[in-house]
XYZ file of N, CA and C in Angstrom:
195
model
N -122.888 31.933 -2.138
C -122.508 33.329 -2.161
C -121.520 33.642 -1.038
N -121.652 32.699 0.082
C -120.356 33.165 1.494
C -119.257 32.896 0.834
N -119.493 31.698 -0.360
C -117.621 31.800 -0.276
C -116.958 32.319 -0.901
N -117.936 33.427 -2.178
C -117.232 34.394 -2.837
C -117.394 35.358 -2.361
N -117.479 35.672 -1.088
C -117.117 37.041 -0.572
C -118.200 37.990 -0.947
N -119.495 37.565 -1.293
C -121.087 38.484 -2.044
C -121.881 38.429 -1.373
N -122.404 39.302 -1.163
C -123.603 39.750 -0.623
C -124.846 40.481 -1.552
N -125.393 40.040 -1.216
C -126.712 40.248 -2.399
C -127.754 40.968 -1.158
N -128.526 41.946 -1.191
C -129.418 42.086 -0.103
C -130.781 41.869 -0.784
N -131.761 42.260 -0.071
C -133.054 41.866 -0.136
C -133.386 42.738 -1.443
N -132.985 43.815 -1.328
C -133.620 44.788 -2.692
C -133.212 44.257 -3.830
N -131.612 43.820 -4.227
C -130.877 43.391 -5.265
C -131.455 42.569 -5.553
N -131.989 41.128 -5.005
C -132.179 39.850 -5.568
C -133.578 40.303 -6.116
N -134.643 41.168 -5.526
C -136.016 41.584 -5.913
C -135.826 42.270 -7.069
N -134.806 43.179 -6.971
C -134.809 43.673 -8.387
C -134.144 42.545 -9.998
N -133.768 41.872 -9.269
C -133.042 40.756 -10.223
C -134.383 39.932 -10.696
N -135.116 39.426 -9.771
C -136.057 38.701 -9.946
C -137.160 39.492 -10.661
N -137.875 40.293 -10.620
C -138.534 41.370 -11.540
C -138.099 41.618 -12.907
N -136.079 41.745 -13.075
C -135.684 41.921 -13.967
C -136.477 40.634 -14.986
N -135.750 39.350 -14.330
C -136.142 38.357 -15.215
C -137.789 38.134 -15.719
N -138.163 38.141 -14.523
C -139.836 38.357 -15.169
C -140.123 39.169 -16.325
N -139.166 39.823 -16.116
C -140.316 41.038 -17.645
C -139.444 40.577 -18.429
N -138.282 39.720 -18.281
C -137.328 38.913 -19.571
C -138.598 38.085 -20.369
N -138.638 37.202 -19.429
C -139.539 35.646 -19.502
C -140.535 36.747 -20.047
N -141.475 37.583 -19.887
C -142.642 38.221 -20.505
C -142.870 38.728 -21.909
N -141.253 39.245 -22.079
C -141.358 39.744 -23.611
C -140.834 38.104 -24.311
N -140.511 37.497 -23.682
C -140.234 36.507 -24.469
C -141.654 35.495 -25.119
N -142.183 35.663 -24.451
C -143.581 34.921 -24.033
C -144.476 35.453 -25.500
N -144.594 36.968 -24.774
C -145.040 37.819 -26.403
C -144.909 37.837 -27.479
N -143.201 37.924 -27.856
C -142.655 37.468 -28.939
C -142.938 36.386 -29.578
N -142.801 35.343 -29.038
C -143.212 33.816 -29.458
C -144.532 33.809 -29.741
N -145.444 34.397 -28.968
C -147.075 34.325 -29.209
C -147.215 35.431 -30.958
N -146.538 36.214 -30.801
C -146.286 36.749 -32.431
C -146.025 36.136 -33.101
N -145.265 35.643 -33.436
C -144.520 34.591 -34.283
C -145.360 33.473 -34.681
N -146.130 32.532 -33.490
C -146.890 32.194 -34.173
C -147.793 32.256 -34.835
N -148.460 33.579 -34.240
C -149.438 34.545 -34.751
C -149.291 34.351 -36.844
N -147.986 35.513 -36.351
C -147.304 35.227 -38.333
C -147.057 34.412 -38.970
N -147.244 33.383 -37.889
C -146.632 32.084 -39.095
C -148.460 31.653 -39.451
N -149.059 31.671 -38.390
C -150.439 31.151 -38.961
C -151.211 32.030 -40.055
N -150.680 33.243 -40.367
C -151.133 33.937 -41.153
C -150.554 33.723 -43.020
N -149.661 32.542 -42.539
C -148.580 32.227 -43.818
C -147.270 32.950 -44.077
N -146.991 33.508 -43.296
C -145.443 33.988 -43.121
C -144.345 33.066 -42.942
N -143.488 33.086 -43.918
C -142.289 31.364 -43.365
C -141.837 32.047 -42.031
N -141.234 30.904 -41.376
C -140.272 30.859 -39.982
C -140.129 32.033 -39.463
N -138.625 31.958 -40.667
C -137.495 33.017 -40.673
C -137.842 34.841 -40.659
N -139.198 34.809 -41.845
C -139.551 36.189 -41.922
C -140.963 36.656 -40.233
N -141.153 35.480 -40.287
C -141.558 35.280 -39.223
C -141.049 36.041 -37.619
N -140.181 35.047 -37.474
C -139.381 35.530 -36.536
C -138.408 37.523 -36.104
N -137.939 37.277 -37.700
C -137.572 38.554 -37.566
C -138.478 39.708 -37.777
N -140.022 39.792 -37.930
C -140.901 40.416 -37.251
C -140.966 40.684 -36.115
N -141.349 39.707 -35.180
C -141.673 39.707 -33.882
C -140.642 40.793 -33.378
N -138.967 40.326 -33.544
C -138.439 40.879 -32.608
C -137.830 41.773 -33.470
N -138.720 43.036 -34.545
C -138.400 44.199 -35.054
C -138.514 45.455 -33.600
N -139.200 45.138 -33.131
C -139.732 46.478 -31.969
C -138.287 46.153 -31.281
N -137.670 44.879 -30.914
C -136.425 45.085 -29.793
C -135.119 45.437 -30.409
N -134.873 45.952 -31.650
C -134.060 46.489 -32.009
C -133.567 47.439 -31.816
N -132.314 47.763 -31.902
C -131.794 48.961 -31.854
C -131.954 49.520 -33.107
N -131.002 51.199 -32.555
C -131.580 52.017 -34.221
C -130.048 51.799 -35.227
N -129.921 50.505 -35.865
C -129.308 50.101 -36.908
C -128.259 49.561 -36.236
N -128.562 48.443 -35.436
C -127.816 47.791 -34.710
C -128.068 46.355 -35.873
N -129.186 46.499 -36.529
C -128.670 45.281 -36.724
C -129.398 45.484 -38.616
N -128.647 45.527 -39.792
C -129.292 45.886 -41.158
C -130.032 44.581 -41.460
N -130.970 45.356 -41.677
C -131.788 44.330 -42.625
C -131.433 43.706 -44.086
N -131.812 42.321 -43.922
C -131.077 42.010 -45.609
C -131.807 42.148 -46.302
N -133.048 42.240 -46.120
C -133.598 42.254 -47.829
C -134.422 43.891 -48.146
């Protein structure tokens, strides 16, 4: 970071590091869904795009079927 001229202070990197944690957390969740649905007999694919229905935006992304 000295030799690009950055400074990061104590709060920034804490808040960076927190950020990622609750990354890594919903990710964690998600995946624990997924398998959830797949053990229930859901394929992969419909699978997957369950889990991560809640992190959508509002029609950011159309559904195909």
């Amino acid at each position: 970071m000295l030799n690009t001229d950055r400074v990061f202070d104590r709060i920034t990197l804490g808040a960076m590091i927190l950020a990622l944690g609750l990354l890594v957390d919903d990710a964690i969740i998600a995946i624990e869904m997924m398998v959830v649905k797949m053990e229930e007999g859901v394929d992969r694919i419909r699978a997957a795009s369950l889990c991560l229905e809640p992190y959508r935006g509002a029609d950011a992304i159309p559904e195909p079927w």
